[in-house]
Amino acid sequence: MDLTTLTYLVVGASFALYIGIAFWSKAQGTGDFYVAGKHVHPVANGMATAADWMSAASFISMAGLIAFLGYDGSVYLMGWTGGYVLLALLLAPYLRKFGKYTVPEFIGERYYSQTARVVAVVCLIIISFTYVAGQMRGVGIVFSRFLGVDITTGLLVGMGIVFFYAVLGGMKGITYTQVAQYCVLIFAYTVPAVFVSLQVTGVAVPQIAFGSTVADGGAWLLVTLDRIVTDLGFPAYTSGTKSGIDVFFITLALMIGTAGLPHVVVRFFTVPRVRDARISAGYALLFIAILYTTAPGVGAIARLNLTTTMQTGPVGAPDGNLVYEERPQWFRTWEETGLLSFDDKNADGRIQYYNDANPEFAERAAEYGWEGNELTVDRDIIVLANPEIAGLPNWVVALVAAGGIAAALSTAAGLLLVISAAISHDITKGVIAPHISEKRELLIGRISAGVAILMAGYLGYDPPGFVAQVVAFAFGIAAASLFPAILLGIFSRRVNREGAIAGMLVGLVFTVSYIVYFKFGVDAATGNDPANWLFGISPEGIGALGAMLNLAVAISVSALTARPPEDVRELVDRIRTPR
Amino acid sequence: MKPRTYWQENLRLVAGCLAVWFVVSFGFGILLVDELNRIPLGGFRLGFWFAQQGSIYVFLALIFFYAWRMGRLDRKHGVEEEED
């Protein structure tokens, strides 16, 4: 069977599964729609959280990101996992004890203020929409690469599927489809990773393989990799190029941001008990760690593979580089998609892949007769082409397509649900029409989920230039606005309405302005220069500083204004104990 | 000496766990990475290993450890949830 037919079959089968689950888990009331009736087993919630959390970017792009960044890529590995420690220790059990439906609802009640609730809704919507646009785009891209349909068709099919199970099943439908999606994506990720590790190092476990020796030469893989890439003018793989303070702040911003992302936090509202919320965060991180500890192994091995494929002999030898006409089959396949491209600058018919942006290497390159780097590689190819590089059968390639789509759909659905819950529960039921019946509220929830899907689809179809750039900053905004407000709401009995609102606004405005200034305000090519950054912190890491500002403002303003009323202090005492 | 309350014991446990969380990631993986990189761990350099593998394993252990200790603490103070 040819690859396209097989891919259609595998992707189609996964869709049939998701739709089947949607019918089986139709939401009966608002409790089902917002928090799956609080009946989700902690292990199932762990899997659902993992799928909710791991987006198209985690699945398709992260290993490639690490492959080309080396040590600097560690910020994503630590940042996107360390946040779960904060979530498990500082937020999840208490929010579960609170026992309501949404994050803004907690903020509104704890700070006895509709204004605080509305501010939280605004933060939530900014965070979730920037994030979801990237996911819808991801769905379209996976479709177009694997099934040869255009991005718009892929996008429409993806929207249709999400529409079906998110609108029908709400949180209940999403939870159980996410469990299925996790299984699909983790299988699709690990199978090629194991085979590639075996081929290159003889060790089947990627986590260990990249600390082993390469199968033929006997040298350590990472030592070999460091030597080869530095010979070609790239920075050493295992050392960093970013400044220490920036690495520190980016990691911190990603961690705090992860713990403050509403679609992740709300998953812990769905388990039956407080202690389930604690352990469920552990399962979530376990399921995430399976992918996140595999990715750096895949990245290092793929970087070595790619480099040695192009640099077949000693650096600088006239016959040391791959002859273009003799390139492997996977190179030809991915050349057609534009993810790989070759430009024979010195017209010798061979591929020179090196760092031509390194001035210290330029002289040597000139001696070799090299006239610039000739190979352009899209980082996504590291995961997408992995099965072909490893020579795996077509069904594995088809599975990677289904895995990429599962990763994008599961994250998109989780985000769309928190958006619709914020509109139907926080805005409609909470502020505009408190006496609305449950049936009407459920209907409004479904309608707003539908509208949110259409808007997200539009953003994915025609992303305004800034969306793609802003996705990474959803973390900064979550870190600077929601996380400190929730944290103080649990760990302080003194922080009051005035403090929390002031803190959230200062954190949000500071972080958004810093990002907008450096990414869009100044000339991005020259103005976004480390020399101009505040304390040397890049826009990616500024959310951590925003969070600190938020905390400082909230505590100071509270100290100068009245204590929270007695019933709020009792609420805080109540959420601090499981019973 | 007055026995510690449930909340005080919880705060001590959280503080201890977060100290470990900070040391393995920000400490070993970022601030001390160059020093630790002089130490080999198989084919890894230790600082690099903590940044890309070790810190994640420790995070995982921390959450399960915290959940287990909190279960004990809940029972000690009689605030555990009912079985169903």
GROMACS .gro file of N, CA and C in nm, chain A residues 88 92-94 268 271 273-283 576 578, chain B residues 6 63-64 66-67 70-71 74 81:
model
   84
   88ALA      N    1   0.181   2.107   4.141
   88ALA     CA    2   0.144   2.001   4.236
   88ALA      C    3   0.157   2.047   4.381
   92ALA      N    4  -0.258   2.297   4.259
   92ALA     CA    5  -0.360   2.199   4.221
   92ALA      C    6  -0.446   2.148   4.338
   93PRO      N    7  -0.386   2.103   4.451
   93PRO     CA    8  -0.472   2.046   4.556
   93PRO      C    9  -0.570   2.148   4.613
   94TYR      N   10  -0.526   2.272   4.625
   94TYR     CA   11  -0.611   2.375   4.688
   94TYR      C   12  -0.723   2.418   4.596
  268PHE      N   13  -0.706   1.990   3.683
  268PHE     CA   14  -0.702   1.936   3.818
  268PHE      C   15  -0.832   1.961   3.894
  271VAL      N   16  -1.068   1.585   3.902
  271VAL     CA   17  -1.047   1.459   3.976
  271VAL      C   18  -1.137   1.457   4.100
  273ARG      N   19  -1.089   1.385   4.432
  273ARG     CA   20  -1.047   1.430   4.565
  273ARG      C   21  -0.918   1.512   4.561
  274VAL      N   22  -0.890   1.580   4.673
  274VAL     CA   23  -0.769   1.661   4.684
  274VAL      C   24  -0.645   1.575   4.664
  275ARG      N   25  -0.642   1.459   4.730
  275ARG     CA   26  -0.521   1.378   4.715
  275ARG      C   27  -0.505   1.324   4.574
  276ASP      N   28  -0.618   1.309   4.501
  276ASP     CA   29  -0.606   1.271   4.360
  276ASP      C   30  -0.541   1.382   4.280
  277ALA      N   31  -0.570   1.508   4.318
  277ALA     CA   32  -0.509   1.621   4.247
  277ALA      C   33  -0.357   1.619   4.265
  278ARG      N   34  -0.311   1.588   4.387
  278ARG     CA   35  -0.165   1.584   4.412
  278ARG      C   36  -0.099   1.476   4.327
  279ILE      N   37  -0.154   1.354   4.335
  279ILE     CA   38  -0.088   1.242   4.267
  279ILE      C   39  -0.105   1.253   4.116
  280SER      N   40  -0.218   1.312   4.075
  280SER     CA   41  -0.245   1.325   3.932
  280SER      C   42  -0.142   1.415   3.864
  281ALA      N   43  -0.095   1.518   3.936
  281ALA     CA   44   0.010   1.603   3.879
  281ALA      C   45   0.136   1.521   3.857
  282GLY      N   46   0.162   1.425   3.946
  282GLY     CA   47   0.276   1.335   3.927
  282GLY      C   48   0.260   1.248   3.803
  283TYR      N   49   0.140   1.191   3.785
  283TYR     CA   50   0.117   1.111   3.664
  283TYR      C   51   0.130   1.197   3.539
  576ARG      N   52  -0.730   2.516   5.256
  576ARG     CA   53  -0.598   2.467   5.296
  576ARG      C   54  -0.602   2.326   5.354
  578PRO      N   55  -0.773   1.929   5.331
  578PRO     CA   56  -0.852   1.845   5.239
  578PRO      C   57  -0.994   1.820   5.290
  585TYR      N   58  -0.106   2.151   6.112
  585TYR     CA   59  -0.108   2.088   5.979
  585TYR      C   60  -0.049   2.181   5.875
  642ILE      N   61   0.729   1.519   4.311
  642ILE     CA   62   0.583   1.526   4.317
  642ILE      C   63   0.526   1.402   4.384
  643PHE      N   64   0.579   1.284   4.349
  643PHE     CA   65   0.528   1.161   4.413
  643PHE      C   66   0.564   1.158   4.561
  645TYR      N   67   0.602   1.423   4.755
  645TYR     CA   68   0.513   1.519   4.823
  645TYR      C   69   0.374   1.460   4.843
  646ALA      N   70   0.322   1.394   4.740
  646ALA     CA   71   0.187   1.337   4.750
  646ALA      C   72   0.183   1.231   4.860
  649MET      N   73   0.216   1.403   5.209
  649MET     CA   74   0.094   1.476   5.243
  649MET      C   75  -0.017   1.380   5.283
  650GLY      N   76  -0.019   1.262   5.221
  650GLY     CA   77  -0.117   1.161   5.260
  650GLY      C   78  -0.096   1.124   5.407
  653ASP      N   79  -0.203   1.422   5.627
  653ASP     CA   80  -0.349   1.431   5.636
  653ASP      C   81  -0.401   1.337   5.744
  660GLU      N   82  -0.944   1.272   5.344
  660GLU     CA   83  -1.078   1.261   5.285
  660GLU      C   84  -1.134   1.122   5.308
   0.00000   0.00000   0.00000
